Coordinates of C-alpha atoms and ligand atoms in Angstrom, one line a residue:
M292 CA 60.8 16.6 -0.7
S293 CA 58.6 16.5 2.3
G294 CA 57.3 20.1 4.1
A295 CA 58.6 19.2 7.7
P296 CA 61.3 22.5 8.4
Y297 CA 63.6 20.2 8.9
P298 CA 65.1 17.0 7.2
W299 CA 65.0 14.6 10.1
Q300 CA 61.3 14.8 10.2
A301 CA 60.1 13.9 7.2
A302 CA 59.0 10.7 8.5
Q303 CA 56.9 12.1 11.5
W304 CA 55.6 14.8 9.5
A305 CA 54.5 12.0 6.2
R306 CA 52.2 10.8 9.2
L307 CA 50.8 13.6 11.0
V308 CA 50.2 14.6 7.3
E309 CA 48.1 11.2 5.9
L310 CA 45.9 11.5 9.6
W311 CA 45.2 15.0 8.5
R312 CA 43.9 13.7 5.0
R313 CA 42.3 11.1 6.1
D314 CA 39.7 12.7 9.0
R315 CA 41.8 11.3 11.7
L316 CA 44.1 13.4 13.4
P317 CA 43.5 12.8 17.5
H318 CA 43.0 16.2 19.9
A319 CA 46.3 15.7 20.9
V320 CA 48.8 15.0 19.8
L321 CA 52.5 15.0 22.0
L322 CA 55.9 15.4 19.9
H323 CA 58.6 14.0 21.9
G324 CA 62.2 14.2 21.6
P325 CA 65.8 15.4 23.0
P326 CA 65.9 19.1 23.1
G327 CA 67.2 21.0 20.1
L328 CA 65.9 18.6 17.3
G329 CA 63.5 22.0 16.1
L330 CA 60.7 20.5 17.8
D331 CA 58.5 23.8 17.4
D332 CA 59.1 24.8 14.1
F333 CA 57.8 21.4 13.6
A334 CA 54.8 22.3 15.9
R335 CA 54.5 25.8 14.8
R336 CA 54.5 24.6 10.7
F337 CA 52.0 21.9 11.1
A338 CA 49.8 24.1 12.9
N339 CA 50.3 26.6 9.7
A340 CA 49.5 23.6 6.9
L341 CA 46.4 22.7 9.0
V342 CA 45.1 26.7 8.7
C343 CA 46.0 27.1 5.5
P344 CA 43.3 26.7 2.7
A345 CA 46.2 25.9 0.1
T346 CA 48.5 23.5 1.8
R347 CA 50.4 21.2 -1.4
D348 CA 50.0 17.8 -1.4
D349 CA 53.0 16.7 1.4
G350 CA 51.3 18.8 3.5
T351 CA 53.8 22.6 2.9
P352 CA 52.0 25.8 3.6
C353 CA 51.7 27.2 0.4
G354 CA 53.1 30.7 2.2
Q355 CA 51.3 32.9 -0.1
C356 CA 47.6 32.9 1.8
P357 CA 46.7 36.2 3.8
A358 CA 46.4 32.8 6.9
C359 CA 50.4 32.1 6.3
R360 CA 51.3 35.4 5.9
Q361 CA 49.7 36.3 9.8
F362 CA 50.8 32.7 10.8
A363 CA 54.8 34.5 9.7
E364 CA 54.2 37.6 11.4
G365 CA 53.0 35.9 14.3
V366 CA 49.6 37.5 14.3
Y367 CA 47.0 34.3 13.3
P368 CA 43.9 35.0 15.1
D369 CA 43.2 31.5 15.6
Y370 CA 45.9 30.0 17.0
H371 CA 47.5 30.1 20.5
E372 CA 51.1 29.1 21.9
V373 CA 51.7 28.4 25.6
T374 CA 55.3 29.2 26.7
P375 CA 56.9 29.5 29.9
P376 CA 57.1 33.7 30.7
A377 CA 60.7 35.2 30.8
D378 CA 60.1 36.5 34.3
R379 CA 59.3 33.4 35.9
Q380 CA 59.5 29.1 36.1
G381 CA 57.7 27.4 34.1
I382 CA 53.6 27.5 33.1
G383 CA 51.3 28.5 35.2
V384 CA 47.6 27.8 35.9
D385 CA 47.0 31.1 34.8
Q386 CA 47.9 30.3 31.1
I387 CA 46.1 27.3 31.0
R388 CA 43.1 28.9 32.1
A389 CA 43.7 31.4 29.5
L390 CA 43.9 28.7 26.4
I391 CA 41.0 27.1 27.7
D392 CA 39.2 30.7 27.1
F393 CA 40.6 31.4 24.2
L394 CA 39.3 27.7 22.9
A395 CA 36.0 28.7 24.4
L396 CA 35.7 31.9 22.4
T397 CA 37.4 32.1 19.1
R398 CA 35.4 30.9 16.0
S399 CA 37.5 29.3 13.3
H400 CA 35.1 29.0 10.5
G401 CA 36.0 24.9 10.3
R402 CA 38.9 24.9 10.1
P403 CA 41.1 23.3 13.1
R404 CA 42.4 25.6 15.5
P405 CA 46.1 24.0 16.4
V406 CA 47.5 25.3 20.1
L407 CA 51.2 24.6 20.8
I408 CA 52.1 24.2 24.1
T409 CA 56.0 23.8 24.7
P410 CA 57.5 22.5 26.9
A411 CA 55.0 20.6 28.6
E412 CA 56.5 19.2 31.2
A413 CA 57.3 22.7 32.2
M414 CA 53.3 22.6 33.6
N415 CA 53.4 22.7 36.9
V416 CA 50.7 20.1 38.6
N417 CA 48.1 23.4 38.9
A418 CA 48.1 24.2 35.1
A419 CA 48.4 20.3 33.7
N420 CA 45.4 19.7 36.4
S421 CA 43.1 22.0 34.7
L422 CA 44.7 21.0 31.2
L423 CA 43.3 17.7 31.2
K424 CA 39.6 18.6 31.0
T425 CA 40.0 19.7 28.1
L426 CA 42.1 16.9 26.5
E427 CA 40.0 14.6 28.3
E428 CA 36.7 16.7 25.6
P429 CA 38.7 18.8 23.7
P430 CA 36.3 21.3 21.6
G431 CA 35.8 19.5 17.9
D432 CA 38.0 21.6 15.7
A433 CA 40.8 22.0 18.7
L434 CA 44.0 20.8 17.9
L435 CA 46.5 20.7 20.9
L436 CA 50.0 20.0 20.3
L437 CA 52.4 19.5 23.1
V438 CA 56.0 19.1 22.7
C439 CA 58.2 17.6 25.2
A440 CA 61.4 16.5 26.2
R441 CA 61.3 14.7 29.3
L442 CA 58.3 11.9 29.5
D443 CA 59.3 11.3 33.1
R444 CA 58.1 15.0 33.8
L445 CA 55.0 14.8 32.7
P446 CA 52.2 13.6 34.9
A447 CA 50.5 10.4 34.0
T448 CA 47.8 11.3 33.2
I449 CA 48.4 14.1 30.4
L450 CA 50.6 11.0 29.0
S451 CA 47.8 8.9 28.3
R452 CA 45.2 11.5 26.8
C453 CA 47.6 12.7 23.9
Q454 CA 48.8 10.2 21.3
R455 CA 52.6 10.0 21.0
V456 CA 55.1 11.4 18.0
D457 CA 58.8 10.3 18.4
F458 CA 61.6 12.4 17.3
P459 CA 64.8 10.3 17.5
R460 CA 68.0 12.3 17.1
P461 CA 69.2 12.1 13.5
P462 CA 72.2 9.9 11.9
R463 CA 75.3 11.8 12.4
Q464 CA 75.3 12.3 8.9
T465 CA 72.5 13.5 8.3
A466 CA 73.2 16.7 10.8
L467 CA 76.1 17.3 9.3
D468 CA 74.9 17.6 6.0
W469 CA 71.8 20.1 7.5
L470 CA 75.0 22.0 9.2
A471 CA 76.7 22.3 6.2
G472 CA 74.0 24.0 4.3
Q473 CA 74.2 26.4 7.2
G474 CA 77.6 27.7 6.5
L475 CA 78.9 24.6 9.5
S476 CA 81.1 22.6 8.1
G477 CA 85.0 20.3 9.3
E478 CA 85.8 19.8 12.2
T479 CA 84.1 22.8 13.6
A480 CA 80.4 21.7 12.8
A481 CA 81.2 18.3 14.4
G482 CA 83.1 19.1 16.9
L483 CA 79.5 21.6 17.9
L484 CA 77.3 19.1 17.2
A485 CA 79.6 16.5 19.6
L486 CA 78.7 19.4 22.0
A487 CA 75.4 19.2 21.3
H488 CA 74.2 15.9 21.8
G489 CA 74.0 15.2 17.8
A490 CA 70.9 17.7 18.0
P491 CA 71.9 20.1 14.9
C492 CA 69.2 22.7 15.6
A493 CA 70.9 23.8 19.2
A494 CA 74.6 22.9 17.5
L495 CA 73.8 25.8 15.7
R496 CA 72.4 27.6 18.2
L497 CA 75.7 26.9 20.5
A498 CA 77.6 28.3 17.2
E499 CA 76.1 31.4 17.1
G500 CA 76.6 32.1 21.2
E501 CA 79.6 32.9 23.9
V502 CA 79.1 28.9 23.8
P503 CA 81.8 27.4 21.5
A504 CA 84.5 30.0 23.9
R505 CA 83.3 29.2 27.0
H506 CA 84.3 25.0 26.2
A507 CA 87.3 25.8 25.4
A508 CA 87.7 27.8 28.1
F509 CA 86.9 24.7 30.0
L510 CA 89.1 21.9 28.5
D511 CA 91.9 24.1 28.7
A512 CA 91.1 24.6 32.4
V513 CA 91.2 20.7 33.2
L514 CA 93.4 20.2 30.8
A515 CA 96.1 22.0 32.5
V516 CA 94.9 20.3 35.7
L517 CA 95.4 17.0 34.5
A518 CA 98.8 18.1 33.4
G519 CA 99.9 19.0 37.2
Q520 CA 99.4 23.1 36.1
G521 CA 96.2 23.8 38.8
S522 CA 94.4 22.8 41.3
A523 CA 90.3 22.6 42.0
G524 CA 90.8 26.4 43.3
T525 CA 92.3 27.8 40.1
L526 CA 89.4 25.6 38.0
R527 CA 87.1 27.8 40.2
A528 CA 88.4 31.0 39.1
A529 CA 88.7 30.0 35.5
L530 CA 85.4 28.6 35.0
A531 CA 83.2 31.0 37.8
E532 CA 81.0 32.1 34.5
L533 CA 79.9 28.1 33.5
D534 CA 76.7 26.8 35.2
T535 CA 77.1 23.9 36.9
A536 CA 74.2 21.8 34.8
Q537 CA 77.3 22.5 31.6
L538 CA 80.2 21.6 34.0
L539 CA 78.5 18.2 35.1
D540 CA 77.6 17.8 31.0
W541 CA 81.2 18.9 29.5
S542 CA 82.9 16.7 32.8
E543 CA 81.3 14.0 31.9
A544 CA 82.0 13.9 28.2
L545 CA 85.6 14.5 28.5
L546 CA 86.1 12.0 31.2
R547 CA 83.4 9.1 28.8
D548 CA 86.6 10.0 25.9
L549 CA 89.1 9.0 28.7
L550 CA 87.8 6.3 30.0
R551 CA 87.8 5.2 26.1
L552 CA 91.8 6.4 25.7
R553 CA 92.9 4.6 28.8
S554 CA 90.5 1.3 27.9
G555 CA 92.7 1.0 24.6
L556 CA 89.8 2.2 22.7
D557 CA 90.4 5.3 20.5
G558 CA 87.8 7.9 19.3
P559 CA 85.3 9.3 17.6
F560 CA 85.6 11.5 20.7
E561 CA 83.1 13.5 22.5
T562 CA 85.5 16.5 23.2
P563 CA 86.2 18.6 20.4
V564 CA 90.4 18.5 20.6
A565 CA 92.8 17.8 19.2
A566 CA 93.2 13.5 19.1
G567 CA 96.8 13.7 20.0
R568 CA 96.6 16.0 23.2
L569 CA 93.5 13.9 24.8
R570 CA 95.9 10.6 24.6
K571 CA 98.9 12.5 25.8
L572 CA 96.8 13.2 28.6
A573 CA 94.8 10.1 29.4
A574 CA 98.1 8.2 29.3
P575 CA 99.1 8.6 32.8
L576 CA 95.3 8.7 34.4
D577 CA 94.8 5.9 36.8
L578 CA 91.8 4.1 35.5
M579 CA 90.4 2.8 38.8
R580 CA 90.2 6.4 39.8
L581 CA 88.5 7.8 36.3
F582 CA 85.6 4.9 37.4
E583 CA 85.1 6.4 40.7
F584 CA 85.0 9.8 39.7
Q585 CA 82.2 8.8 36.8
D586 CA 80.3 7.3 39.3
Q587 CA 80.8 10.5 41.4
L588 CA 79.4 12.1 38.5
L589 CA 75.9 10.1 38.5
V590 CA 75.6 10.8 41.9
S591 CA 75.8 14.7 41.4
R592 CA 73.6 14.3 38.3
A593 CA 71.0 12.8 40.5
T594 CA 71.9 15.4 43.5
L595 CA 71.8 18.5 40.7
E596 CA 67.7 18.1 40.7
H597 CA 67.7 20.2 43.5
P598 CA 69.0 24.6 43.1
L599 CA 70.7 23.9 47.1
N600 CA 72.9 21.3 45.4
A601 CA 74.3 22.8 42.5
D602 CA 77.1 24.5 44.2
L603 CA 77.8 21.4 46.5
Q604 CA 78.3 19.1 43.1
R605 CA 79.8 22.1 41.5
D606 CA 82.6 21.4 44.3
V607 CA 82.7 18.0 43.8
I608 CA 82.9 18.0 40.2
L609 CA 86.2 20.3 40.4
L610 CA 87.8 18.3 43.5
G611 CA 87.5 15.9 40.9
W612 CA 88.8 17.0 38.4
E613 CA 92.4 17.5 40.3
A614 CA 92.3 14.5 42.2
L615 CA 92.9 12.4 38.9
S616 CA 96.1 14.9 38.3
C617 CA 98.9 11.9 39.2
H618 CA 101.0 15.4 39.4
N619 CA 99.2 16.6 42.7
R620 CA 99.1 13.0 43.9
R621 CA 102.7 12.3 43.3
K622 CA 103.8 15.4 44.7
P623 CA 104.0 15.5 48.9
S624 CA 102.2 18.3 50.1
H625 CA 104.9 20.7 51.9
P626 CA 108.1 19.9 49.5
H627 CA 109.8 22.5 50.1
R628 CA 109.1 22.9 53.7
V629 CA 112.3 22.5 55.9
T630 CA 111.7 22.0 59.5
A631 CA 114.3 23.7 61.8
A632 CA 115.9 22.0 64.8
P633 CA 115.0 24.4 67.7
Ligands
ZN708 ZN1 48.7 29.3 2.7

């Protein structure tokens, strides 16, 4: 048994507990992995373990002592969390200053003082700069836990001062077993896991939200266009609620499936739709056009980082789906127009 919150984190948990037991824990640990693997939960559990006077051998906090109870209620006084505020994007310098003040003022009675910054890449430049000094010379009992999904968005100066612990996506079966334990199984679980790019916690969150219904609407609309029963205009109307990043994500996944099929390969598919339906739709599609559309989506992804481009890229994607439909291409532009001679 592991003290980690999730089964796919056992190795990373054991490694940190081992360092802690040998008094070798660094002052800053960067927990790195794709979103939806439960890294925040991992960091909080580890922080809790550090302050519990009765942790078990595997590092599990006892759950009974005053510190554990305060931790569970979110009122433990010697722990501090920094996350982006709801009303603005990113973590600001004022939040890092408050963190530094916290580390300067609190007394920890000889126990480590954990702090969590998540997601660390949300720190703006000033925030990251003001954290540097603390990372260079942390107060003796501080442990800075940083959670990060995108290393390329973290300044190298921060990265180089942290010990990195990587969390890969779990094997598919591990994820499915865990989801089954949460009451999600069969095709539903497999579909949600695919939608969440293999991240089990993200898959579970999807099950609780509106995303599956939106994804079904996306598939219905796009598959209708491919079958010649719609246009970029009908797509735009059907997908008005969908943000461009999500549209791009799902478009890429569906396109990869279509390319697999047109290249003579078969499943497993990323799109949770009956394979027979996918095969039927893929059969008449032009392979070169599929590749062209894939290139286009790569450009969209590169351009999307800038919010002003979102609307433009949205149109590119919708028109791309329309252009794929053989029915649209075969049809003359005005089939019923009869020009009367003057
Ligand atoms: Zn405890």
